[in-house]
XYZ file of C-alpha atoms in Angstrom:
731
model
C -19.720 -14.369 51.922
C -23.177 -13.201 51.225
C -22.060 -9.665 50.797
C -19.535 -10.800 48.396
C -21.970 -12.762 46.393
C -24.305 -9.784 46.086
C -21.421 -7.669 45.225
C -20.796 -10.319 42.200
C -24.475 -10.301 41.293
C -24.737 -6.648 41.155
C -21.487 -6.464 39.075
C -23.083 -9.184 36.792
C -26.418 -7.244 36.436
C -24.694 -4.078 35.771
C -22.503 -5.598 32.780
C -25.717 -7.072 31.219
C -27.534 -3.634 31.420
C -24.704 -1.649 29.917
C -24.627 -4.489 26.981
C -28.069 -4.376 26.230
C -29.604 -2.684 23.350
C -32.423 -1.172 25.795
C -29.756 0.749 27.530
C -28.625 2.403 24.207
C -31.838 3.132 23.121
C -32.700 4.859 26.419
C -29.504 6.910 26.765
C -29.953 8.228 22.988
C -33.706 9.603 24.302
C -31.992 11.075 27.441
C -29.164 12.976 25.462
C -31.618 14.036 22.945
C -33.810 15.583 25.728
C -31.034 16.965 27.353
C -29.528 18.638 23.750
C -32.927 19.908 23.042
C -33.483 21.609 26.540
C -30.199 23.201 26.637
C -30.867 25.081 23.578
C -33.249 27.438 24.871
C -31.568 27.495 28.599
C -31.224 30.676 30.056
C -28.198 29.933 32.251
C -26.165 27.210 33.706
C -27.950 26.104 36.788
C -30.923 25.258 33.789
C -28.529 23.031 31.922
C -27.644 21.707 35.313
C -30.888 20.796 36.267
C -31.527 19.190 33.144
C -28.324 16.715 33.751
C -29.789 15.989 37.308
C -32.977 15.139 36.319
C -32.165 12.916 33.653
C -29.214 10.997 35.411
C -30.826 11.248 38.962
C -33.964 9.247 37.659
C -31.835 6.880 35.236
C -30.030 5.842 38.364
C -32.832 5.683 40.675
C -34.875 3.313 38.598
C -32.030 1.440 36.762
C -28.932 1.196 39.107
C -30.177 1.826 42.433
C -31.731 -1.123 42.959
C -28.375 -2.975 42.191
C -26.667 -0.867 44.602
C -24.952 1.881 42.089
C -26.274 5.753 43.204
C -25.776 9.052 41.966
C -24.822 11.523 44.308
C -22.630 14.776 43.076
C -21.350 16.947 45.649
C -22.278 20.780 44.256
C -20.207 23.957 44.039
C -20.952 26.970 42.662
C -19.024 30.150 41.565
C -19.468 33.037 39.596
C -20.541 31.956 35.969
C -19.962 28.343 36.504
C -21.492 25.608 37.965
C -19.752 22.101 39.098
C -20.830 18.502 39.755
C -17.702 17.027 41.715
C -18.451 13.056 42.166
C -15.527 11.814 44.092
C -14.711 8.139 44.661
C -12.728 6.345 47.673
C -8.766 6.945 47.568
C -8.003 3.969 45.716
C -10.963 4.186 42.841
C -10.529 3.919 39.147
C -11.210 7.791 38.897
C -10.095 9.899 41.790
C -12.733 12.585 40.944
C -15.225 13.106 37.977
C -15.754 17.043 37.586
C -18.508 17.916 35.367
C -18.912 22.111 34.521
C -21.653 23.539 33.043
C -21.646 26.490 30.773
C -24.345 28.531 29.323
C -24.346 27.785 25.269
C -23.315 31.189 24.594
C -20.016 30.505 26.639
C -18.890 27.832 24.264
C -20.072 29.326 21.241
C -16.236 30.409 20.098
C -13.143 28.757 20.177
C -11.740 31.210 22.276
C -14.475 30.517 25.123
C -14.081 26.810 24.623
C -10.173 27.037 25.103
C -11.021 29.322 28.045
C -13.594 26.791 29.758
C -10.815 23.936 29.238
C -8.255 25.746 30.953
C -10.455 26.387 33.784
C -11.495 22.823 34.235
C -7.767 21.794 33.773
C -6.630 24.411 36.716
C -9.721 23.011 38.811
C -8.190 19.383 38.329
C -4.993 20.456 39.382
C -6.573 21.769 42.625
C -8.893 18.705 43.410
C -6.550 16.890 46.528
C -5.520 13.767 44.735
C -2.795 12.297 46.843
C -2.771 8.779 45.261
C -2.114 10.082 41.927
C -5.479 8.530 40.543
C -6.895 9.400 37.131
C -9.454 12.269 37.092
C -11.672 13.181 34.446
C -13.184 16.775 33.672
C -16.383 17.375 31.450
C -17.303 21.174 30.194
C -20.566 20.810 28.255
C -23.128 23.549 27.612
C -25.671 20.496 27.271
C -25.092 20.213 23.570
C -21.720 19.724 22.997
C -19.053 18.503 25.179
C -15.352 17.750 26.048
C -13.525 15.383 28.301
C -10.376 16.264 30.195
C -8.377 13.103 31.552
C -5.591 13.917 33.916
C -3.283 10.905 35.004
C -0.058 9.909 36.059
C 1.164 10.206 32.386
C 0.139 14.067 32.199
C -3.307 15.606 30.830
C -5.162 15.032 27.896
C -7.442 17.327 26.311
C -10.065 15.624 24.003
C -12.166 17.720 21.263
C -15.570 19.111 21.740
C -17.935 16.741 20.682
C -21.744 16.772 19.963
C -23.329 15.023 23.023
C -25.275 12.090 22.311
C -25.684 8.826 23.898
C -22.225 7.490 24.012
C -21.418 10.613 25.820
C -23.869 9.884 28.895
C -22.713 6.043 28.825
C -18.896 7.306 29.376
C -20.078 9.565 32.388
C -22.187 6.704 33.986
C -19.567 4.046 33.654
C -17.175 6.528 35.316
C -19.428 7.439 38.196
C -20.393 3.529 38.660
C -16.573 2.843 38.747
C -16.121 5.420 41.570
C -17.487 2.654 44.046
C -15.000 0.132 42.971
C -11.255 -0.585 43.216
C -9.292 0.111 40.285
C -6.978 -2.304 38.618
C -3.538 -0.260 38.698
C -0.180 -0.378 39.614
C -0.452 1.343 42.681
C -3.510 -0.777 44.055
C -1.436 -3.905 42.901
C 1.347 -2.945 44.958
C -0.787 -2.234 47.960
C -3.050 -5.189 47.730
C -0.660 -7.816 46.956
C 2.713 -6.477 48.869
C 1.071 -4.345 51.734
C 4.344 -2.350 51.813
C 6.051 -0.985 53.891
C 5.647 -4.269 56.106
C 6.035 -6.340 52.851
C 3.725 -8.949 54.338
C 0.734 -9.129 51.539
C -0.558 -12.025 49.799
C 2.514 -12.089 47.269
C 4.822 -13.159 50.029
C 2.414 -15.535 51.439
C 2.747 -17.183 48.102
C 6.195 -16.879 48.270
C 6.767 -18.522 51.224
C 4.418 -21.492 49.878
C 6.605 -21.970 46.779
C 9.823 -21.836 48.860
C 8.661 -24.375 51.122
C 7.568 -26.694 47.886
C 10.837 -26.278 46.561
C 12.433 -28.440 49.405
C 11.187 -31.484 47.709
C 11.356 -31.001 44.049
C 10.376 -33.304 41.420
C 12.802 -34.415 38.326
C 11.170 -32.007 35.987
C 10.863 -29.202 38.730
C 14.949 -29.922 39.321
C 15.379 -29.920 35.772
C 13.663 -26.536 35.023
C 15.482 -24.853 38.607
C 19.049 -25.868 37.257
C 18.317 -24.620 33.663
C 16.981 -21.147 34.863
C 20.455 -20.849 37.031
C 22.354 -21.762 33.743
C 20.043 -19.208 32.066
C 21.012 -16.661 34.636
C 24.358 -17.452 34.854
C 24.519 -17.330 38.624
C 27.969 -18.534 40.311
C 29.400 -18.025 43.636
C 32.807 -18.313 42.315
C 33.922 -14.674 41.778
C 35.385 -13.167 44.929
C 34.904 -9.710 43.760
C 31.513 -10.072 43.695
C 31.039 -11.764 47.557
C 29.602 -7.920 48.729
C 26.725 -8.222 46.410
C 26.156 -11.688 46.765
C 26.147 -10.995 50.934
C 23.536 -8.070 50.372
C 21.421 -10.276 47.913
C 21.334 -13.152 50.374
C 20.833 -10.921 53.397
C 17.770 -9.618 51.855
C 16.508 -12.710 50.679
C 16.528 -14.240 54.064
C 14.576 -10.902 55.533
C 12.407 -11.790 53.069
C 11.352 -15.161 53.723
C 12.452 -14.882 57.674
C 14.814 -17.457 57.277
C 18.916 -18.398 57.271
C 20.036 -20.248 54.188
C 22.301 -23.167 54.573
C 23.828 -22.721 51.522
C 24.019 -21.165 47.793
C 21.497 -23.403 46.528
C 18.987 -22.425 49.314
C 19.411 -18.904 47.922
C 19.065 -19.683 44.515
C 15.942 -21.248 45.509
C 14.553 -18.532 46.996
C 15.230 -16.315 43.787
C 13.605 -18.917 41.631
C 10.578 -19.110 44.304
C 10.475 -15.020 44.292
C 10.309 -14.527 40.809
C 7.733 -17.750 40.218
C 5.308 -15.586 42.694
C 5.580 -12.456 40.864
C 5.305 -14.209 37.365
C 2.034 -15.847 38.552
C 0.557 -12.954 39.778
C 1.343 -11.229 36.069
C 0.160 -13.967 34.323
C -3.247 -14.175 36.318
C -3.755 -9.824 35.884
C -2.518 -10.609 32.430
C -5.675 -13.072 31.614
C -7.967 -10.740 33.307
C -6.715 -7.757 31.355
C -6.558 -9.808 27.832
C -9.811 -11.184 28.462
C -11.612 -8.017 29.050
C -9.903 -5.900 26.314
C -11.044 -8.831 23.649
C -14.638 -9.174 25.035
C -14.964 -6.402 27.362
C -15.755 -9.014 30.535
C -13.510 -11.358 32.347
C -14.185 -14.660 31.103
C -12.942 -16.646 34.374
C -15.090 -15.908 37.291
C -12.047 -15.448 39.752
C -14.514 -15.256 42.538
C -15.398 -19.194 41.587
C -11.866 -19.848 40.784
C -11.334 -18.947 44.521
C -13.419 -21.666 45.716
C -12.279 -24.239 43.376
C -11.207 -27.465 45.051
C -7.156 -27.357 45.225
C -6.899 -30.027 42.050
C -9.599 -28.149 39.677
C -7.729 -24.698 40.175
C -4.210 -26.496 39.342
C -5.981 -27.778 36.109
C -6.974 -24.153 35.299
C -3.642 -22.673 36.163
C -1.987 -25.532 34.126
C -4.021 -24.352 31.150
C -2.681 -20.678 31.752
C 0.519 -21.673 32.191
C 0.594 -23.644 28.681
C -0.775 -19.874 27.314
C -3.369 -21.949 24.951
C -5.787 -19.260 26.561
C -4.155 -16.217 24.913
C -3.561 -18.058 21.669
C -7.345 -18.618 21.351
C -7.701 -14.927 21.823
C -4.998 -14.608 18.600
C -2.011 -13.562 20.764
C 0.440 -16.078 19.731
C 3.081 -15.419 22.193
C 1.958 -13.500 25.294
C 2.590 -16.764 27.645
C 4.635 -19.552 26.067
C 5.256 -22.003 28.990
C 8.361 -21.165 30.819
C 10.726 -21.918 33.964
C 7.966 -20.848 36.155
C 4.969 -23.026 35.274
C 6.618 -26.300 37.653
C 4.111 -25.046 40.556
C 1.126 -26.127 38.177
C 2.426 -30.205 37.835
C 0.455 -32.651 39.291
C 3.578 -33.815 41.336
C 4.640 -30.477 42.408
C 1.000 -28.855 43.393
C 0.134 -28.655 47.006
C -3.041 -27.406 49.116
C -0.514 -24.715 50.501
C 0.003 -23.206 46.930
C -3.696 -23.621 46.328
C -4.622 -21.571 49.063
C -1.990 -18.736 48.447
C -3.251 -18.597 44.609
C -6.944 -17.954 45.768
C -5.938 -15.271 47.822
C -4.887 -13.897 44.742
C -8.227 -14.802 42.667
C -9.952 -13.220 45.764
C -8.112 -9.836 45.749
C -8.651 -9.454 41.563
C -12.392 -10.476 42.212
C -12.933 -7.118 43.817
C -11.365 -4.889 41.105
C -13.533 -2.895 38.667
C -13.987 -4.132 35.321
C -13.155 -0.952 33.643
C -10.396 -1.134 31.037
C -7.308 -0.761 32.064
C -6.170 1.877 29.498
C -8.133 3.728 27.023
C -7.701 5.727 23.688
C -6.936 9.151 26.133
C -4.454 7.816 28.780
C -0.669 7.746 28.240
C 1.176 4.600 28.173
C 2.520 3.196 31.239
C 4.720 0.382 32.714
C 2.063 -1.256 34.606
C 3.558 -3.665 36.644
C 6.900 -1.633 37.308
C 5.894 -0.492 40.988
C 5.192 -4.197 41.388
C 8.433 -5.814 40.393
C 10.568 -3.232 42.490
C 8.206 -3.932 45.823
C 8.358 -7.607 45.431
C 12.232 -7.557 44.435
C 14.753 -6.185 46.883
C 17.024 -3.527 45.621
C 19.779 -5.972 46.860
C 18.615 -8.815 44.351
C 17.866 -6.536 41.085
C 21.155 -4.735 41.805
C 22.943 -8.032 41.885
C 21.672 -9.203 38.435
C 22.656 -5.535 37.034
C 19.049 -4.294 37.086
C 18.569 -0.644 37.635
C 15.316 0.500 36.619
C 14.599 3.765 35.065
C 12.685 6.603 35.660
C 9.913 7.552 33.344
C 11.099 11.260 32.440
C 14.553 9.642 31.839
C 13.437 7.261 29.358
C 11.417 9.794 27.660
C 14.388 12.260 27.629
C 16.756 9.264 26.175
C 14.094 8.656 23.289
C 13.212 12.147 22.617
C 16.720 13.121 21.997
C 17.687 9.989 20.159
C 14.525 10.504 17.895
C 15.458 14.411 17.100
C 18.972 13.372 16.147
C 18.039 10.569 13.593
C 15.356 12.871 12.412
C 13.293 10.295 10.060
C 9.379 10.910 10.423
C 8.504 7.047 10.792
C 11.666 5.685 12.972
C 12.068 2.224 14.267
C 13.192 1.791 17.903
C 14.607 -1.286 19.998
C 15.409 -1.758 23.632
C 17.391 -4.593 23.471
C 17.749 -4.635 27.593
C 13.990 -3.943 27.825
C 13.405 -5.223 31.425
C 9.681 -4.560 32.469
C 8.988 -2.194 29.225
C 9.800 1.420 30.443
C 11.469 2.519 27.353
C 9.100 -0.129 24.981
C 6.043 2.080 26.250
C 7.833 5.579 26.547
C 8.381 4.595 22.524
C 4.572 3.316 22.097
C 3.375 6.666 23.481
C 5.351 8.294 21.162
C 4.505 6.796 18.254
C 0.705 6.905 18.774
C 1.302 10.700 19.877
C 2.774 11.259 16.269
C 0.045 9.388 14.588
C -2.590 11.706 15.914
C -6.088 10.993 14.645
C -4.886 8.114 12.343
C -7.346 4.927 12.314
C -6.887 2.472 15.162
C -5.782 0.121 12.293
C -3.061 2.223 11.330
C -1.684 2.676 14.579
C -1.527 -0.589 15.665
C 0.272 -1.510 12.506
C 2.872 1.366 12.923
C 3.580 0.322 16.901
C 3.798 -3.556 16.071
C 6.479 -2.850 13.345
C 8.159 0.269 14.845
C 8.429 -0.830 18.256
C 10.134 -3.711 19.457
C 12.414 -5.095 23.007
C 14.079 -8.116 24.023
C 15.647 -9.227 27.528
C 17.463 -12.202 28.971
C 15.137 -12.353 31.850
C 12.205 -14.524 31.353
C 10.051 -12.470 33.704
C 11.202 -9.319 32.712
C 10.225 -10.765 29.016
C 6.744 -11.759 30.626
C 6.110 -8.375 32.018
C 7.108 -6.097 29.112
C 5.049 -8.555 27.039
C 1.672 -8.200 29.244
C 2.741 -3.918 29.238
C 3.065 -3.833 25.812
C -0.459 -5.699 24.937
C -1.998 -3.263 27.633
C -0.824 -0.254 25.781
C -2.111 -1.519 22.564
C -5.187 -3.089 23.562
C -7.470 -0.109 22.854
C -6.343 -0.107 19.211
C -6.902 -4.453 18.955
C -10.152 -5.226 16.915
C -11.585 -8.709 18.479
C -10.534 -10.637 15.323
C -6.800 -9.062 15.326
C -4.327 -11.686 15.262
C -0.887 -10.650 16.434
C 2.546 -11.351 18.220
C 3.857 -9.030 20.868
C 7.277 -8.018 19.462
C 9.213 -8.651 22.764
C 11.576 -11.779 22.698
C 13.710 -13.609 25.161
C 17.160 -13.249 23.576
C 20.582 -12.184 24.873
C 21.776 -9.174 23.337
C 25.642 -10.076 24.022
C 25.244 -12.968 22.264
C 23.150 -13.188 18.807
C 22.471 -15.891 16.268
C 25.411 -15.240 13.635
C 24.560 -15.168 10.392
C 26.928 -17.668 8.204
C 26.634 -19.427 4.926
C 26.411 -23.091 5.005
C 25.918 -25.457 2.213
C 25.592 -22.139 0.007
C 22.595 -21.148 2.222
C 22.188 -17.935 4.137
C 21.772 -19.633 7.639
C 21.484 -18.614 11.271
C 24.020 -20.065 13.464
C 23.259 -20.562 17.512
C 24.388 -22.764 20.580
C 22.028 -22.872 23.374
C 23.605 -24.552 26.569
C 22.109 -27.029 28.416
C 22.820 -28.724 31.403
C 22.634 -32.220 29.212
C 24.438 -31.004 26.121
C 24.504 -27.634 23.795
C 21.736 -27.370 21.298
C 23.751 -26.707 18.105
C 21.069 -24.911 15.568
C 21.851 -23.952 12.007
C 18.796 -23.111 10.079
C 18.164 -21.306 6.987
C 17.383 -17.590 7.439
C 14.310 -17.853 5.504
C 12.508 -20.414 8.491
C 12.408 -17.219 10.099
C 11.662 -14.564 7.427
C 7.915 -14.527 8.692
C 7.984 -14.178 12.661
C 4.403 -14.760 13.392
C 4.372 -17.642 11.089
C 7.444 -18.947 12.675
C 5.989 -18.677 16.038
C 2.505 -20.281 15.170
C 4.316 -23.316 13.479
C 7.054 -23.614 16.627
C 4.049 -23.754 18.724
C 2.829 -26.788 16.555
C 6.085 -28.127 16.488
C 5.947 -28.312 20.687
C 3.241 -30.608 20.296
C 4.673 -33.039 18.457
C 8.033 -32.987 20.585
C 5.619 -33.526 23.568
C 4.210 -36.667 21.412
C 7.680 -37.897 21.165
C 6.920 -37.186 17.031
C 10.220 -36.470 15.605
C 9.311 -36.984 12.145
C 6.244 -34.550 12.400
C 8.430 -32.187 14.014
C 10.783 -31.989 11.076
C 7.894 -31.772 8.776
C 7.182 -28.588 10.705
C 10.396 -27.306 10.229
C 11.238 -28.089 6.637
C 7.798 -26.354 6.054
C 9.161 -23.348 6.988
C 12.187 -23.145 4.719
C 12.152 -21.685 1.142
C 12.053 -24.636 -1.389
C 15.347 -23.549 -2.776
C 17.180 -23.486 0.629
C 16.400 -27.003 1.522
C 19.811 -28.411 0.109
C 20.658 -32.076 1.377
C 23.160 -30.944 4.191
C 20.223 -28.561 5.386
C 17.869 -31.003 5.773
C 20.307 -33.300 7.694
C 20.533 -30.375 10.103
C 16.757 -29.838 10.787
C 16.275 -33.580 10.993
C 19.388 -33.905 13.725
C 17.268 -30.762 15.451
C 14.196 -32.713 15.413
C 15.556 -35.832 17.192
C 17.565 -33.318 19.606
C 14.506 -31.928 20.877
C 12.520 -34.865 21.167
C 15.232 -37.111 22.836
C 15.252 -34.215 25.816
C 11.642 -34.605 26.058
C 12.063 -38.463 26.267
C 14.558 -37.716 29.288
C 12.129 -35.144 30.895
C 14.215 -32.474 29.849
C 12.286 -30.598 27.429
C 8.748 -28.365 27.611
C 10.621 -24.845 26.989
C 13.652 -25.293 24.260
C 11.314 -25.047 21.302
C 10.086 -21.699 22.772
C 13.352 -20.262 23.284
C 14.687 -21.320 20.160
C 11.978 -19.455 18.346
C 13.077 -16.493 20.536
C 16.497 -16.625 20.019
C 16.152 -16.912 16.299
C 13.620 -14.355 16.115
C 15.923 -11.704 17.343
C 18.402 -11.990 14.738
C 15.394 -11.494 12.125
C 13.830 -8.351 13.358
C 15.581 -5.919 10.999
C 17.562 -2.723 11.716
C 16.092 0.153 13.617
C 17.095 4.286 13.553
C 17.271 4.310 17.431
C 18.514 1.716 19.572
C 17.566 2.995 23.542
C 17.816 1.566 27.052
C 19.490 0.826 30.156
C 21.441 -2.340 29.929
C 23.053 -3.958 32.869
C 25.730 -2.727 34.683
C 28.204 -5.651 35.676
C 31.962 -5.359 35.477
C 33.805 -8.170 34.243
C 35.667 -9.437 37.188
C 31.997 -9.600 38.791
C 30.616 -11.994 36.141
C 30.312 -15.601 36.474
C 33.559 -17.452 34.914
C 31.644 -19.305 32.747
C 29.879 -16.675 31.065
C 33.369 -14.881 30.773
C 34.853 -17.758 28.979
C 32.032 -17.433 26.815
C 31.821 -13.942 25.748
C 35.311 -13.134 25.728
C 36.133 -14.463 22.003
C 33.048 -11.901 21.359
C 35.128 -8.911 23.241
C 38.906 -9.893 21.566
C 37.067 -9.688 18.253
C 35.493 -6.146 18.812
C 38.718 -4.826 20.425
C 36.807 -3.885 23.559
C 39.930 -4.726 25.863
C 42.154 -1.911 26.070
C 45.384 -3.987 26.973
C 46.570 -1.558 29.262
C 47.307 -3.939 32.308
C 48.934 -1.751 34.363
C 45.188 -0.019 34.536
C 43.266 -3.013 34.638
C 43.422 -3.565 30.651
C 41.181 -6.789 31.360
C 38.211 -4.971 32.730
C 34.807 -4.472 30.912
C 31.601 -3.603 31.692
C 28.777 -6.126 30.027
C 26.996 -2.895 29.036
C 29.864 -2.082 26.901
C 29.895 -5.603 24.830
C 25.814 -4.910 24.665
C 26.119 -1.623 23.385
C 28.668 -2.822 20.518
C 26.540 -6.019 19.892
C 23.447 -4.027 19.632
C 25.000 -1.358 17.120
C 26.503 -4.129 14.982
C 23.347 -6.459 14.413
C 20.418 -4.118 14.413
C 21.784 -0.352 14.167
C 21.017 1.440 10.593
C 23.960 2.855 9.066
C 22.475 6.525 10.043
C 21.067 5.252 13.397
C 21.931 6.858 16.696
C 22.068 4.212 19.731
C 21.390 6.062 23.143
C 21.967 4.179 26.081
C 22.289 4.710 30.046
C 25.944 3.583 31.237
C 27.951 4.070 34.153
C 30.193 7.405 34.287
C 33.675 5.611 34.511
C 33.178 4.055 31.029
C 33.370 7.813 29.781
C 37.008 8.416 31.263
C 38.838 5.328 32.944
C 41.751 3.589 31.003
C 40.363 0.101 31.556
C 37.544 1.065 29.102
C 39.568 2.653 26.194
C 38.924 -0.301 24.206
C 35.079 0.108 24.162
C 35.572 3.574 23.412
C 37.552 3.292 20.319
C 33.924 1.861 18.943
C 35.184 -0.865 16.768
C 32.809 -3.066 15.011
C 33.937 -7.042 14.140
C 34.247 -6.161 10.930
C 36.567 -2.836 11.509
C 33.957 -0.428 11.113
C 33.539 1.740 13.700
C 30.995 4.008 15.529
C 31.434 7.705 16.900
C 30.395 9.213 19.549
C 27.713 12.380 19.296
C 27.175 13.674 22.836
C 27.521 13.000 26.147
C 24.558 13.728 28.979
C 25.534 13.739 32.536
C 22.996 12.620 34.755
C 25.246 11.770 37.728
C 24.576 14.980 39.778
C 20.670 13.703 39.711
C 21.469 10.520 40.930
C 21.734 8.931 37.184
C 24.029 7.319 34.917
C 25.542 9.246 31.859
C 23.638 9.029 28.671
C 26.034 8.204 25.513
C 24.604 8.724 22.022
C 26.641 6.782 19.263
C 26.417 7.153 15.816
């Protein structure tokens, strides 16, 4: 306990130092002295000694008293001298390698290039079994260049004159060697403890599962609506093996035997809730650091809060207001998985499990998760795949994609459309693998443009959606992490990843002479029938913010104020008498749901679903949609989408060869193309191989749209021999 407190104190002192003006002034003097002395240095050893003297003295006087030392390993070879500073295997930087050169050896572009190739070769040869980030720095004491080698590849920066920012970057990387990195690998190790899978995440799972044996009416509502959204059913004989495999894996995880289907669903609900809690807490830490370069929550303090006080903090986090104060309108919106934080459902067991989550995160480095030189990444993919057994994911049609394959799909689709500033959508984005690949491609394309320009391009050009609330949460946080280094402190933004069903999109209709969106959302009480003018959702950021305000009026049972919010979003010319009646009816319905303890989520779900109809059209639509056969879909969901399949002529009609069969990914491809693909755009999906040749998929292969227009196949790429699906490019 004392050691932990001392560690926190030293970290606070360290952060106070590096934010001070005196720190910058001291580094400016140090850098100036190094440059001055290096100009007349006869060899690399002399330049090395200048760096040594300055850095050793600095650490001894400033950082050693609070526990941070500089102890490089020195190596020598012909015409070069190196410092190698290695951290623990799980640290933020696997190794910091500084290579010194005499000024004459970096005079020409040829010399500079040779030096960079040399240090890249050295980084490739450093023992790095955990694939942590390694940093190389080549310098002649006058100028220098950073080389970053990480999971996504190697990035070489440009040579810059040495100044205080250079030394600051070196010092912060040296300090981070002694700390645990906030990265995807450490999240898995610290929370899951594979292969035993008995880590903190599963303690939390057990706490949540046991709590669900005594659900409050509100929790019961959220649980049942979650089942409705996921279309979970046991009424299809053909799906029994998948159900058996899923049940077995969940029983093994919880070390229990389920007494019925509902117990299995509770286990899955608890598992998704446990994952969501960890992601939300990590998101807060990342967001607060990205905005303010520090975590505004002292996680060690939160760990020791009384249970009721901890519940209040988690409840505020779940509401999403903390993130909205940061200017991010939709990172967290209040969802199915906030049930645990209600006063009537909270327990000491849950509090103790969540305290352990804060305990782990309090030990992580404050270094930013991503910076301007690292490649975009799917930060939570490994955690999700470790927490969610493969049988569970596959039963839901989830097959996660390797990054290299996603890169191939995106690269080929972009090459086919041959448009400089293309726009891309993944309509079944999962945790965000394709989305982060597209972000990376946009940022690479823009090169040295300003951060403001890069941010504007990414937000406008890269979008995603998914029907799984857990996937949407993960993809949003991933999206934010991958643009966090571009955001100014006062930037207000909406993460363009939405909850939506890409097989069932709001329909564009003419109602009372006005262009409207029509949609029906099923609830266990009654369907919410929606008809609203398109103008209401024309500005997605304004729509999102207004609907957040509307939620407050709904909670206060104030239908009139909720109605006023809706009409304020609509163009004046669209407010016909019948439109006003429909908006008033929607306001009253939402308030009545709240009055009967059946709201809390519907305003945000409506916001997301309607926004998906207004995100525009895209040059490329990419992804790996869920693979679920028609016969394996729950009967209720089949009935709901059957008319869509008929209108698009997706059934082959050949009853002798199973003409009534179809895969949901075929419908998603068809609906996505009709709603979001530009006239000359390309849709590139990873799909199961039988769609190419089985007679029962002939209807899909005809590629009819509902208006009798057609797509055509441009290219097939077969990945089956590599254990991967077929890539179908449609235009």
